[in-house]
């Protein structure tokens, strides 16, 4: 049962519709004058409103029949049905381990017996994953039971219990433009839309409307979890703004991008480029490049290592990734990352850029050299090996080597749930300041989600923060602000006196 939290403060008001909090946001403005930094403390007054009523949430996945799509759907069903199953190591029970919101806690404050922690999802009213209704598209027509079997992610006895439920779910036909995807995907492309680009876009819009009506959901979030598409340049006047994009689709320009303007929110769990012409979603042109990849097991470990670079001068970073699934074959396609080997211009560089936190050194500017191999034997258990060598004092070196084996879709699925639940929550939060007295929503590029993504996406001109712990603190402290609570500062001054 959810923990009840009620803030006892004149700054926080609970109405039937909102939690309304008065909040002082403290920052430090820095200027430089004749070699001296002048720091001026600033305070801005915010009013935060969080709508308390939870919508019935629908999630539509592009690539629903893939490893991620089937696994996240199965996970929600298994939890909703309270399933348990036997494996060779004993009984397992459905859970949401790996989800920031469902499986981690935040410190609320201090009680008579010390710090009091509550589940993250109890801080503010949030949709529970068990209540999410799924739908989606896939270029492969397999129903979700057969697609789950193809994915080879879940234990067989769990699959047997889920089969009757998953068999009822069938992906909708999708947009398939072979030039933007590896040729091997053609073998499964038996569920594709025909017609002009404009007609296909209209069909996708209709699908979203149909889903909304049939399942009686109040809100739909669309998430991309189909295969990564090849890069495509942003061409001014063609695909650089929502209007240009829609115009381009009408004229079927080869660099057109599908935009589904009905989607309430959208995400990409795969490292596609916004400029690619296949399915993209309502908020797609919120930023010139739509590049958000789930930060699963090893990416997360890498982020921790990068933060270690705060003290060390990383000079070499070499990585090997053995990708197993259908998406592994895809990544090796020459149209994508030049066929599996990449250095500074590849994803990893993007992953790192802007991640120096407060450092002035160049330790994270080292281009990593990463080699990706397709090794079908490893199944969904992706292998990644990374070596970081740093220069330390007086010419010494420090090398850290990590070998990671992870059942990738089981790591990605809880993050997909976090992404949609946080997006939904952000849509229910509005705020105003003294300078802009009308209540406004967060910018449609939700940089608050960066913690869950490999490369943070921020509104144009906003600073990029790619340091894991700062990103987590951002989510936690914004939620605390919505409750009129000060940021978690970890100072514990009360325990530092004699
Ligand atoms: P997958 O190959 O198993 O699934 C992708 C699905 O997308 C397939 O079923 C394919 O038929 C479908 N598809 C391809 N083009 C489509 C289109 N135009 N419209 C609709 N459907 C389409 O891959 P996956 O393991 O589920 O991963 C999906 C994406 O997420 C990949 O880009 C991958 O790199 C990324 N990712 C995966 C994980 C993971 O753990 N599996 C982790 C992080 C990121």
Short mmCIF file of C-alpha atoms and ligand atoms in Angstrom, two decimals:
data_model
loop_
_atom_site.label_atom_id
_atom_site.label_comp_id
_atom_site.label_asym_id
_atom_site.label_seq_id
_atom_site.Cartn_x
_atom_site.Cartn_y
_atom_site.Cartn_z
CA UNK A 1 0.00 0.00 0.00
CA UNK A 2 1.23 3.50 -0.82
CA UNK A 3 2.86 5.47 2.01
CA UNK A 4 0.82 8.56 2.82
CA UNK A 5 2.89 11.75 2.91
CA UNK A 6 1.45 15.03 4.13
CA UNK A 7 3.58 18.14 4.47
CA UNK A 8 2.81 20.18 7.55
CA UNK A 9 3.62 23.72 6.44
CA UNK A 10 1.81 26.96 5.71
CA UNK A 11 3.63 26.90 2.34
CA UNK A 12 1.78 23.80 1.22
CA UNK A 13 -1.91 23.63 0.49
CA UNK A 14 -3.85 20.47 -0.34
CA UNK A 15 -6.99 21.16 -2.36
CA UNK A 16 -9.21 18.52 -3.89
CA UNK A 17 -7.50 19.10 -7.25
CA UNK A 18 -3.94 20.11 -6.43
CA UNK A 19 -1.01 19.98 -4.09
CA UNK A 20 0.10 23.62 -4.19
CA UNK A 21 3.51 24.51 -2.78
CA UNK A 22 5.31 27.82 -2.31
CA UNK A 23 8.99 27.33 -2.90
CA UNK A 24 12.12 29.50 -2.75
CA UNK A 25 14.63 28.46 -5.38
CA UNK A 26 18.14 29.48 -4.31
CA UNK A 27 20.89 29.88 -6.88
CA UNK A 28 24.25 31.66 -7.10
CA UNK A 29 24.92 34.08 -9.92
CA UNK A 30 28.61 34.31 -10.84
CA UNK A 31 30.35 37.10 -12.71
CA UNK A 32 34.02 37.73 -13.32
CA UNK A 33 35.60 41.07 -12.71
CA UNK A 34 39.33 41.69 -13.11
CA UNK A 35 40.21 38.06 -12.38
CA UNK A 36 37.87 37.83 -9.39
CA UNK A 37 34.70 35.78 -9.39
CA UNK A 38 31.82 37.67 -7.84
CA UNK A 39 29.14 35.35 -6.49
CA UNK A 40 25.71 36.72 -5.71
CA UNK A 41 23.12 34.53 -3.97
CA UNK A 42 19.72 34.74 -5.68
CA UNK A 43 16.31 33.55 -4.70
CA UNK A 44 13.29 33.08 -6.98
CA UNK A 45 9.85 32.40 -5.65
CA UNK A 46 7.97 29.54 -7.32
CA UNK A 47 4.45 28.22 -6.88
CA UNK A 48 4.20 24.55 -7.89
CA UNK A 49 0.90 22.84 -8.54
CA UNK A 50 0.65 19.09 -8.89
CA UNK A 51 -2.66 17.67 -10.07
CA UNK A 52 -3.69 14.91 -7.69
CA UNK A 53 -6.03 12.94 -9.94
CA UNK A 54 -4.24 10.18 -11.79
CA UNK A 55 -5.24 9.54 -15.39
CA UNK A 56 -5.79 6.09 -16.83
CA UNK A 57 -2.55 5.87 -18.79
CA UNK A 58 -2.09 4.26 -22.18
CA UNK A 59 1.36 3.57 -23.61
CA UNK A 60 1.89 2.86 -27.30
CA UNK A 61 5.20 1.29 -28.23
CA UNK A 62 6.77 1.55 -31.65
CA UNK A 63 8.46 -1.85 -31.97
CA UNK A 64 6.00 -3.51 -29.57
CA UNK A 65 6.92 -6.99 -30.81
CA UNK A 66 10.63 -6.64 -30.03
CA UNK A 67 12.59 -7.76 -26.97
CA UNK A 68 11.90 -4.58 -25.04
CA UNK A 69 8.29 -4.27 -26.15
CA UNK A 70 7.33 -7.82 -25.22
CA UNK A 71 9.33 -7.80 -21.99
CA UNK A 72 7.88 -4.57 -20.61
CA UNK A 73 4.35 -5.72 -21.47
CA UNK A 74 4.97 -9.13 -19.89
CA UNK A 75 6.47 -7.52 -16.78
CA UNK A 76 3.41 -5.38 -16.19
CA UNK A 77 1.07 -8.34 -16.76
CA UNK A 78 3.11 -10.59 -14.47
CA UNK A 79 3.03 -7.97 -11.70
CA UNK A 80 -0.64 -7.17 -12.19
CA UNK A 81 -1.53 -10.87 -12.02
CA UNK A 82 0.86 -11.46 -9.09
CA UNK A 83 2.55 -14.33 -10.94
CA UNK A 84 5.24 -16.56 -9.51
CA UNK A 85 7.08 -19.32 -11.33
CA UNK A 86 9.64 -21.97 -10.67
CA UNK A 87 13.14 -21.97 -12.11
CA UNK A 88 16.10 -24.27 -11.52
CA UNK A 89 17.16 -22.00 -8.67
CA UNK A 90 13.75 -21.89 -6.98
CA UNK A 91 10.58 -19.80 -7.02
CA UNK A 92 10.62 -16.31 -8.52
CA UNK A 93 7.97 -13.67 -8.04
CA UNK A 94 7.09 -10.79 -10.35
CA UNK A 95 8.69 -7.51 -9.25
CA UNK A 96 9.88 -4.18 -10.57
CA UNK A 97 13.54 -4.39 -9.59
CA UNK A 98 15.56 -1.96 -11.70
CA UNK A 99 12.90 0.75 -11.67
CA UNK A 100 13.97 4.02 -10.11
CA UNK A 101 10.42 4.84 -9.08
CA UNK A 102 9.27 1.39 -7.96
CA UNK A 103 12.39 -0.08 -6.42
CA UNK A 104 14.36 2.79 -4.89
CA UNK A 105 13.77 5.10 -1.98
CA UNK A 106 14.29 8.74 -1.11
CA UNK A 107 15.03 10.31 2.24
CA UNK A 108 12.01 12.31 3.36
CA UNK A 109 13.62 13.86 6.42
CA UNK A 110 14.70 12.95 9.92
CA UNK A 111 12.54 11.27 12.56
CA UNK A 112 13.26 10.35 16.19
CA UNK A 113 15.12 7.28 14.98
CA UNK A 114 17.12 8.93 12.23
CA UNK A 115 16.54 9.37 8.49
CA UNK A 116 13.15 8.30 7.17
CA UNK A 117 13.11 6.78 3.68
CA UNK A 118 10.04 6.28 1.53
CA UNK A 119 9.62 4.64 -1.87
CA UNK A 120 10.33 7.13 -4.67
CA UNK A 121 6.88 6.62 -6.14
CA UNK A 122 5.21 7.80 -2.96
CA UNK A 123 6.68 11.30 -3.03
CA UNK A 124 3.99 12.62 -5.40
CA UNK A 125 0.84 11.06 -6.86
CA UNK A 126 2.08 8.80 -9.67
CA UNK A 127 0.57 6.23 -12.02
CA UNK A 128 1.39 2.67 -10.94
CA UNK A 129 2.88 0.52 -13.73
CA UNK A 130 0.29 -2.20 -13.06
CA UNK A 131 -2.38 0.22 -14.27
CA UNK A 132 -0.76 1.03 -17.62
CA UNK A 133 -2.57 -0.21 -20.74
CA UNK A 134 -0.26 -1.14 -23.64
CA UNK A 135 -0.71 -1.03 -27.38
CA UNK A 136 1.64 -0.32 -30.28
CA UNK A 137 3.01 -0.97 -33.71
CA UNK A 138 5.49 -3.42 -35.20
CA UNK A 139 6.54 -4.26 -38.74
CA UNK A 140 6.35 -7.92 -37.65
CA UNK A 141 2.84 -9.32 -37.32
CA UNK A 142 3.54 -11.87 -34.56
CA UNK A 143 1.16 -11.56 -31.62
CA UNK A 144 2.89 -10.74 -28.34
CA UNK A 145 2.87 -14.34 -27.10
CA UNK A 146 4.81 -15.53 -30.14
CA UNK A 147 6.97 -12.42 -30.12
CA UNK A 148 7.79 -13.07 -26.44
CA UNK A 149 8.89 -16.57 -27.37
CA UNK A 150 11.02 -15.21 -30.21
CA UNK A 151 12.67 -12.76 -27.81
CA UNK A 152 13.93 -15.59 -25.53
CA UNK A 153 14.05 -13.30 -22.52
CA UNK A 154 11.64 -14.80 -20.01
CA UNK A 155 11.74 -18.14 -18.21
CA UNK A 156 9.64 -20.71 -20.00
CA UNK A 157 7.24 -21.36 -17.12
CA UNK A 158 6.56 -17.63 -16.86
CA UNK A 159 5.92 -17.50 -20.60
CA UNK A 160 3.43 -20.36 -20.26
CA UNK A 161 1.43 -18.44 -17.68
CA UNK A 162 1.54 -15.23 -19.70
CA UNK A 163 0.79 -16.79 -23.07
CA UNK A 164 -3.05 -16.61 -22.97
CA UNK A 165 -2.86 -12.92 -22.01
CA UNK A 166 -0.10 -11.96 -24.44
CA UNK A 167 -1.72 -13.83 -27.35
CA UNK A 168 -4.60 -11.36 -27.29
CA UNK A 169 -2.21 -8.47 -28.01
CA UNK A 170 -1.32 -7.81 -31.61
CA UNK A 171 0.87 -5.00 -32.95
CA UNK A 172 -0.68 -2.59 -35.42
CA UNK A 173 0.87 -2.35 -38.91
CA UNK A 174 3.68 0.16 -38.98
CA UNK A 175 5.56 2.43 -41.31
CA UNK A 176 8.48 0.67 -42.95
CA UNK A 177 11.02 2.48 -45.07
CA UNK A 178 13.77 -0.08 -45.78
CA UNK A 179 16.51 2.46 -46.52
CA UNK A 180 16.51 3.60 -42.95
CA UNK A 181 16.87 0.23 -41.32
CA UNK A 182 19.13 -2.79 -41.77
CA UNK A 183 18.22 -5.12 -44.62
CA UNK A 184 17.84 -8.11 -42.29
CA UNK A 185 14.75 -6.48 -40.77
CA UNK A 186 13.00 -7.04 -44.10
CA UNK A 187 12.57 -10.73 -43.21
CA UNK A 188 10.11 -9.87 -40.46
CA UNK A 189 8.42 -6.94 -42.18
CA UNK A 190 5.02 -8.51 -42.88
CA UNK A 191 2.90 -5.93 -41.06
CA UNK A 192 3.47 -2.67 -42.86
CA UNK A 193 1.35 0.24 -43.99
CA UNK A 194 0.94 1.14 -47.63
CA UNK A 195 -0.02 4.43 -49.24
CA UNK A 196 1.63 7.82 -49.36
CA UNK A 197 3.62 9.22 -46.45
CA UNK A 198 0.75 11.50 -45.61
CA UNK A 199 -1.75 8.62 -45.64
CA UNK A 200 0.51 6.55 -43.42
CA UNK A 201 0.82 9.42 -40.97
CA UNK A 202 -2.96 9.79 -40.91
CA UNK A 203 -3.30 6.06 -40.18
CA UNK A 204 -0.94 6.34 -37.21
CA UNK A 205 -2.92 9.28 -35.87
CA UNK A 206 -6.09 7.24 -36.30
CA UNK A 207 -4.46 4.32 -34.43
CA UNK A 208 -3.80 6.58 -31.46
CA UNK A 209 -7.39 7.85 -31.50
CA UNK A 210 -8.73 4.27 -31.78
CA UNK A 211 -6.60 3.09 -28.91
CA UNK A 212 -7.69 6.01 -26.77
CA UNK A 213 -11.35 5.26 -27.43
CA UNK A 214 -11.23 1.48 -27.21
CA UNK A 215 -9.21 1.27 -24.03
CA UNK A 216 -10.80 4.40 -22.50
CA UNK A 217 -7.44 5.77 -21.44
CA UNK A 218 -7.23 9.46 -20.56
CA UNK A 219 -3.72 9.97 -21.82
CA UNK A 220 -1.45 8.29 -24.37
CA UNK A 221 2.33 8.30 -24.27
CA UNK A 222 4.18 6.96 -27.30
CA UNK A 223 7.62 5.44 -26.85
CA UNK A 224 10.01 4.38 -29.58
CA UNK A 225 11.54 1.00 -28.92
CA UNK A 226 11.94 -0.14 -32.50
CA UNK A 227 15.30 -0.66 -34.12
CA UNK A 228 17.69 2.19 -34.34
CA UNK A 229 17.52 4.01 -37.62
CA UNK A 230 20.37 5.37 -39.58
CA UNK A 231 21.43 8.95 -39.18
CA UNK A 232 19.80 11.65 -41.18
CA UNK A 233 20.77 15.27 -41.30
CA UNK A 234 18.52 18.01 -40.08
CA UNK A 235 17.85 19.97 -43.23
CA UNK A 236 16.72 23.56 -42.70
CA UNK A 237 13.29 24.06 -44.17
CA UNK A 238 12.74 20.28 -44.47
CA UNK A 239 12.76 18.65 -41.06
CA UNK A 240 13.95 21.34 -38.65
CA UNK A 241 10.59 22.46 -37.27
CA UNK A 242 7.24 20.76 -36.76
CA UNK A 243 5.61 22.87 -39.47
CA UNK A 244 8.36 22.19 -42.01
CA UNK A 245 8.21 18.52 -41.22
CA UNK A 246 4.49 18.29 -41.80
CA UNK A 247 4.85 20.21 -45.05
CA UNK A 248 7.67 17.89 -46.09
CA UNK A 249 5.58 14.84 -45.40
CA UNK A 250 2.92 16.21 -47.73
CA UNK A 251 5.52 16.49 -50.46
CA UNK A 252 7.12 13.15 -49.54
CA UNK A 253 10.62 14.59 -49.36
CA UNK A 254 13.11 11.80 -48.88
CA UNK A 255 14.35 13.30 -45.61
CA UNK A 256 10.86 13.56 -44.17
CA UNK A 257 10.12 12.44 -40.68
CA UNK A 258 6.80 11.08 -39.60
CA UNK A 259 5.30 13.23 -36.91
CA UNK A 260 2.35 12.12 -34.90
CA UNK A 261 0.94 15.25 -33.52
CA UNK A 262 -1.64 13.49 -31.38
CA UNK A 263 0.83 11.96 -29.01
CA UNK A 264 0.80 13.50 -25.59
CA UNK A 265 4.40 12.67 -24.85
CA UNK A 266 7.06 10.68 -26.55
CA UNK A 267 10.33 8.91 -25.90
CA UNK A 268 12.95 7.02 -27.68
CA UNK A 269 14.62 4.07 -26.03
CA UNK A 270 16.77 3.44 -29.04
CA UNK A 271 19.56 5.61 -30.39
CA UNK A 272 17.74 6.80 -33.49
CA UNK A 273 18.04 10.18 -35.02
CA UNK A 274 15.15 12.54 -35.27
CA UNK A 275 15.95 13.17 -38.89
CA UNK A 276 15.08 9.65 -39.94
CA UNK A 277 11.89 9.26 -41.86
CA UNK A 278 10.04 6.56 -40.03
CA UNK A 279 7.78 6.93 -37.08
CA UNK A 280 8.30 9.86 -34.88
CA UNK A 281 6.08 11.32 -32.37
CA UNK A 282 4.20 14.36 -31.30
CA UNK A 283 6.89 16.16 -29.46
CA UNK A 284 9.48 15.19 -31.97
CA UNK A 285 10.63 18.60 -32.95
CA UNK A 286 10.94 19.90 -29.49
CA UNK A 287 14.65 19.64 -30.05
CA UNK A 288 16.67 19.52 -33.23
CA UNK A 289 17.91 16.07 -32.42
CA UNK A 290 15.86 13.47 -30.67
CA UNK A 291 18.40 11.24 -29.13
CA UNK A 292 17.48 9.49 -25.95
CA UNK A 293 18.65 5.99 -25.32
CA UNK A 294 17.78 4.03 -22.22
CA UNK A 295 20.69 3.96 -19.84
CA UNK A 296 20.64 0.32 -18.86
CA UNK A 297 23.21 -1.76 -17.01
CA UNK A 298 26.52 -1.05 -18.55
CA UNK A 299 25.81 2.48 -19.67
CA UNK A 300 25.04 3.21 -16.06
CA UNK A 301 28.28 1.67 -14.85
CA UNK A 302 30.07 3.74 -17.48
CA UNK A 303 28.47 6.88 -16.16
CA UNK A 304 29.74 6.06 -12.69
CA UNK A 305 33.23 5.58 -14.10
CA UNK A 306 33.02 8.87 -15.87
CA UNK A 307 32.27 10.55 -12.59
CA UNK A 308 35.32 8.90 -11.14
CA UNK A 309 37.18 10.88 -13.79
CA UNK A 310 36.58 13.94 -11.64
CA UNK A 311 39.89 13.21 -9.94
CA UNK A 312 41.58 11.14 -12.60
CA UNK A 313 42.77 12.14 -16.04
CA UNK A 314 41.23 9.43 -18.19
CA UNK A 315 43.48 8.90 -21.18
CA UNK A 316 42.18 5.70 -22.76
CA UNK A 317 38.71 4.22 -22.85
CA UNK A 318 38.28 1.06 -24.89
CA UNK A 319 35.01 -0.84 -25.03
CA UNK A 320 33.80 -4.11 -26.54
CA UNK A 321 30.11 -4.87 -26.71
CA UNK A 322 28.69 -8.24 -27.72
CA UNK A 323 25.15 -7.65 -28.76
CA UNK A 324 22.91 -10.61 -29.11
CA UNK A 325 19.40 -9.82 -30.21
CA UNK A 326 17.82 -8.64 -33.40
CA UNK A 327 18.94 -5.15 -32.46
CA UNK A 328 22.55 -6.42 -32.40
CA UNK A 329 22.41 -7.45 -36.05
CA UNK A 330 20.96 -4.10 -36.73
CA UNK A 331 23.67 -2.07 -35.07
CA UNK A 332 26.27 -3.78 -37.26
CA UNK A 333 24.56 -2.61 -40.38
CA UNK A 334 27.00 -0.32 -42.23
CA UNK A 335 24.41 2.45 -42.39
CA UNK A 336 24.55 2.71 -38.65
CA UNK A 337 27.71 3.75 -36.76
CA UNK A 338 29.76 2.65 -39.75
CA UNK A 339 29.20 -1.05 -39.00
CA UNK A 340 30.04 -1.58 -35.39
CA UNK A 341 33.28 0.26 -34.75
CA UNK A 342 33.28 3.86 -33.82
CA UNK A 343 35.29 6.42 -32.02
CA UNK A 344 34.80 10.06 -31.37
CA UNK A 345 31.91 10.67 -33.72
CA UNK A 346 29.83 7.77 -32.40
CA UNK A 347 27.27 7.49 -29.71
CA UNK A 348 29.71 7.24 -26.90
CA UNK A 349 31.06 10.67 -27.60
CA UNK A 350 27.57 12.03 -27.35
CA UNK A 351 27.08 10.04 -24.22
CA UNK A 352 30.03 11.74 -22.66
CA UNK A 353 29.69 15.26 -23.96
CA UNK A 354 28.68 17.71 -21.33
CA UNK A 355 29.29 15.24 -18.56
CA UNK A 356 32.15 16.98 -16.87
CA UNK A 357 29.92 18.19 -14.10
CA UNK A 358 31.68 20.99 -12.36
CA UNK A 359 35.14 20.07 -13.59
CA UNK A 360 37.34 22.36 -15.53
CA UNK A 361 39.70 19.60 -16.68
CA UNK A 362 39.46 17.73 -19.96
CA UNK A 363 39.41 14.22 -18.52
CA UNK A 364 36.19 13.25 -20.23
CA UNK A 365 37.03 14.60 -23.63
CA UNK A 366 38.86 11.40 -24.51
CA UNK A 367 37.08 9.76 -27.43
CA UNK A 368 36.27 6.17 -26.47
CA UNK A 369 37.01 3.43 -28.97
CA UNK A 370 34.18 0.97 -29.00
CA UNK A 371 33.79 -2.22 -31.01
CA UNK A 372 30.43 -3.93 -31.29
CA UNK A 373 30.13 -7.57 -32.31
CA UNK A 374 27.02 -9.57 -33.02
CA UNK A 375 27.22 -12.81 -31.02
CA UNK A 376 23.88 -14.63 -31.23
CA UNK A 377 24.88 -17.26 -28.67
CA UNK A 378 24.70 -14.80 -25.78
CA UNK A 379 20.91 -14.50 -26.19
CA UNK A 380 19.49 -11.46 -24.42
CA UNK A 381 22.55 -11.43 -22.14
CA UNK A 382 24.58 -8.64 -23.62
CA UNK A 383 28.31 -8.65 -22.86
CA UNK A 384 30.26 -5.46 -22.45
CA UNK A 385 33.91 -5.06 -21.56
CA UNK A 386 35.42 -1.69 -20.88
CA UNK A 387 38.87 -0.57 -19.94
CA UNK A 388 39.61 2.87 -18.58
CA UNK A 389 43.16 4.00 -18.07
CA UNK A 390 43.84 7.23 -16.26
CA UNK A 391 46.95 9.17 -15.55
CA UNK A 392 47.54 9.64 -11.88
CA UNK A 393 50.13 11.53 -9.87
CA UNK A 394 53.72 11.78 -11.00
CA UNK A 395 53.37 9.72 -14.17
CA UNK A 396 51.51 6.77 -12.65
CA UNK A 397 48.54 5.01 -14.25
CA UNK A 398 45.34 3.57 -12.90
CA UNK A 399 43.37 1.07 -14.97
CA UNK A 400 39.87 -0.13 -14.28
CA UNK A 401 38.44 -3.02 -16.29
CA UNK A 402 34.84 -4.04 -16.11
CA UNK A 403 33.11 -7.03 -17.58
CA UNK A 404 29.37 -6.83 -17.58
CA UNK A 405 26.85 -9.51 -18.51
CA UNK A 406 23.30 -8.34 -18.38
CA UNK A 407 19.93 -9.56 -19.52
CA UNK A 408 19.41 -6.35 -21.33
CA UNK A 409 15.67 -6.22 -21.86
CA UNK A 410 15.09 -7.00 -18.20
CA UNK A 411 17.15 -3.90 -17.42
CA UNK A 412 15.57 -1.73 -20.10
CA UNK A 413 11.93 -2.56 -19.28
CA UNK A 414 11.77 -0.98 -15.80
CA UNK A 415 13.49 2.10 -17.22
CA UNK A 416 10.87 2.32 -19.97
CA UNK A 417 8.23 2.29 -17.22
CA UNK A 418 10.06 5.03 -15.30
CA UNK A 419 10.28 7.15 -18.46
CA UNK A 420 6.56 7.03 -19.15
CA UNK A 421 5.50 7.45 -15.53
CA UNK A 422 7.79 10.43 -14.98
CA UNK A 423 6.64 11.98 -18.25
CA UNK A 424 3.04 11.61 -17.17
CA UNK A 425 3.82 13.15 -13.79
CA UNK A 426 5.63 16.10 -15.40
CA UNK A 427 2.53 16.77 -17.46
CA UNK A 428 0.50 17.17 -14.25
CA UNK A 429 2.93 19.68 -12.71
CA UNK A 430 2.59 23.39 -13.47
CA UNK A 431 4.43 26.30 -11.93
CA UNK A 432 4.70 30.07 -11.94
CA UNK A 433 7.15 32.65 -10.70
CA UNK A 434 6.76 36.31 -9.75
CA UNK A 435 8.08 37.26 -13.21
CA UNK A 436 5.77 34.95 -15.16
CA UNK A 437 2.55 34.83 -13.18
CA UNK A 438 0.71 32.43 -15.53
CA UNK A 439 1.04 28.77 -14.66
CA UNK A 440 3.19 26.94 -17.19
CA UNK A 441 4.26 23.36 -17.78
CA UNK A 442 7.80 22.02 -18.06
CA UNK A 443 9.52 22.53 -21.39
CA UNK A 444 8.46 19.78 -23.78
CA UNK A 445 12.06 18.52 -23.83
CA UNK A 446 11.98 16.90 -20.42
CA UNK A 447 15.62 17.14 -19.40
CA UNK A 448 14.56 15.81 -16.00
CA UNK A 449 14.50 12.36 -17.66
CA UNK A 450 18.22 12.52 -18.47
CA UNK A 451 19.05 10.23 -15.57
CA UNK A 452 17.34 7.41 -17.41
CA UNK A 453 18.87 8.08 -20.81
CA UNK A 454 22.35 7.65 -22.23
CA UNK A 455 22.60 11.09 -23.74
CA UNK A 456 20.71 13.83 -22.01
CA UNK A 457 18.46 15.95 -24.14
CA UNK A 458 17.91 19.50 -23.00
CA UNK A 459 16.05 22.49 -24.41
CA UNK A 460 18.19 24.46 -26.85
CA UNK A 461 20.66 26.62 -24.97
CA UNK A 462 20.16 24.86 -21.61
CA UNK A 463 23.25 23.40 -19.92
CA UNK A 464 23.74 19.67 -20.44
CA UNK A 465 24.24 17.68 -17.26
CA UNK A 466 25.33 14.11 -17.79
CA UNK A 467 26.57 13.29 -14.32
CA UNK A 468 24.52 10.43 -12.91
CA UNK A 469 24.22 11.60 -9.33
CA UNK A 470 23.38 15.17 -10.21
CA UNK A 471 20.69 13.91 -12.56
CA UNK A 472 19.11 11.77 -9.86
CA UNK A 473 19.26 14.64 -7.38
CA UNK A 474 17.49 16.82 -9.95
CA UNK A 475 14.48 14.46 -10.11
CA UNK A 476 14.33 14.07 -6.35
CA UNK A 477 14.70 17.77 -5.60
CA UNK A 478 12.12 18.89 -8.16
CA UNK A 479 9.68 16.48 -6.57
CA UNK A 480 10.55 17.85 -3.14
CA UNK A 481 10.01 21.38 -4.45
CA UNK A 482 6.50 20.33 -5.51
CA UNK A 483 5.94 19.54 -1.82
CA UNK A 484 7.54 22.80 -0.64
CA UNK A 485 10.48 20.84 0.82
CA UNK A 486 14.11 22.02 0.64
CA UNK A 487 16.49 20.13 -1.65
CA UNK A 488 18.24 17.11 -0.20
CA UNK A 489 21.62 18.62 0.70
CA UNK A 490 23.27 15.75 2.64
CA UNK A 491 24.94 18.28 4.97
CA UNK A 492 23.59 16.80 8.22
CA UNK A 493 24.86 19.83 10.09
CA UNK A 494 22.91 18.79 13.15
CA UNK A 495 25.33 15.86 13.52
CA UNK A 496 28.45 17.86 12.95
CA UNK A 497 28.47 19.90 16.13
CA UNK A 498 30.25 18.81 19.29
P1 LIG B 1 14.38 -5.80 -31.10
O1 LIG B 1 15.09 -5.87 -32.41
O2 LIG B 1 14.13 -7.05 -30.36
O3 LIG B 1 12.97 -5.06 -31.29
C1 LIG B 1 12.75 -4.00 -32.16
C2 LIG B 1 11.38 -4.19 -32.81
O4 LIG B 1 11.12 -3.08 -33.63
C3 LIG B 1 11.30 -5.43 -33.70
O5 LIG B 1 10.22 -6.25 -33.30
C4 LIG B 1 11.10 -4.86 -35.10
O6 LIG B 1 10.26 -5.69 -35.88
C5 LIG B 1 10.44 -3.54 -34.77
N1 LIG B 1 10.55 -2.50 -35.80
C6 LIG B 1 11.59 -2.18 -36.60
N2 LIG B 1 11.28 -1.12 -37.37
C7 LIG B 1 10.03 -0.74 -37.03
C8 LIG B 1 9.16 0.29 -37.48
N3 LIG B 1 9.51 1.13 -38.42
N4 LIG B 1 7.94 0.39 -36.90
C9 LIG B 1 7.55 -0.48 -35.93
N5 LIG B 1 8.32 -1.49 -35.50
C10 LIG B 1 9.55 -1.61 -36.03
O7 LIG B 1 15.22 -4.77 -30.23
P2 LIG B 1 15.11 -4.48 -28.66
O8 LIG B 1 16.13 -5.30 -27.94
O9 LIG B 1 13.70 -4.55 -28.21
O10 LIG B 1 15.63 -2.99 -28.64
C11 LIG B 1 14.84 -1.95 -29.21
C12 LIG B 1 15.67 -0.68 -29.27
O11 LIG B 1 16.02 -0.27 -27.96
C13 LIG B 1 16.97 -0.89 -30.05
O12 LIG B 1 17.23 0.26 -30.80
C14 LIG B 1 18.01 -1.05 -28.97
O13 LIG B 1 19.26 -0.61 -29.38
C15 LIG B 1 17.45 -0.17 -27.86
N6 LIG B 1 17.83 -0.64 -26.53
C16 LIG B 1 17.58 -1.91 -26.18
C17 LIG B 1 17.89 -2.32 -24.92
C18 LIG B 1 17.57 -3.71 -24.48
O14 LIG B 1 17.89 -3.99 -23.39
N7 LIG B 1 16.94 -4.57 -25.23
C19 LIG B 1 18.50 -1.48 -24.02
C20 LIG B 1 18.72 -0.17 -24.38
C21 LIG B 1 18.36 0.24 -25.66
#
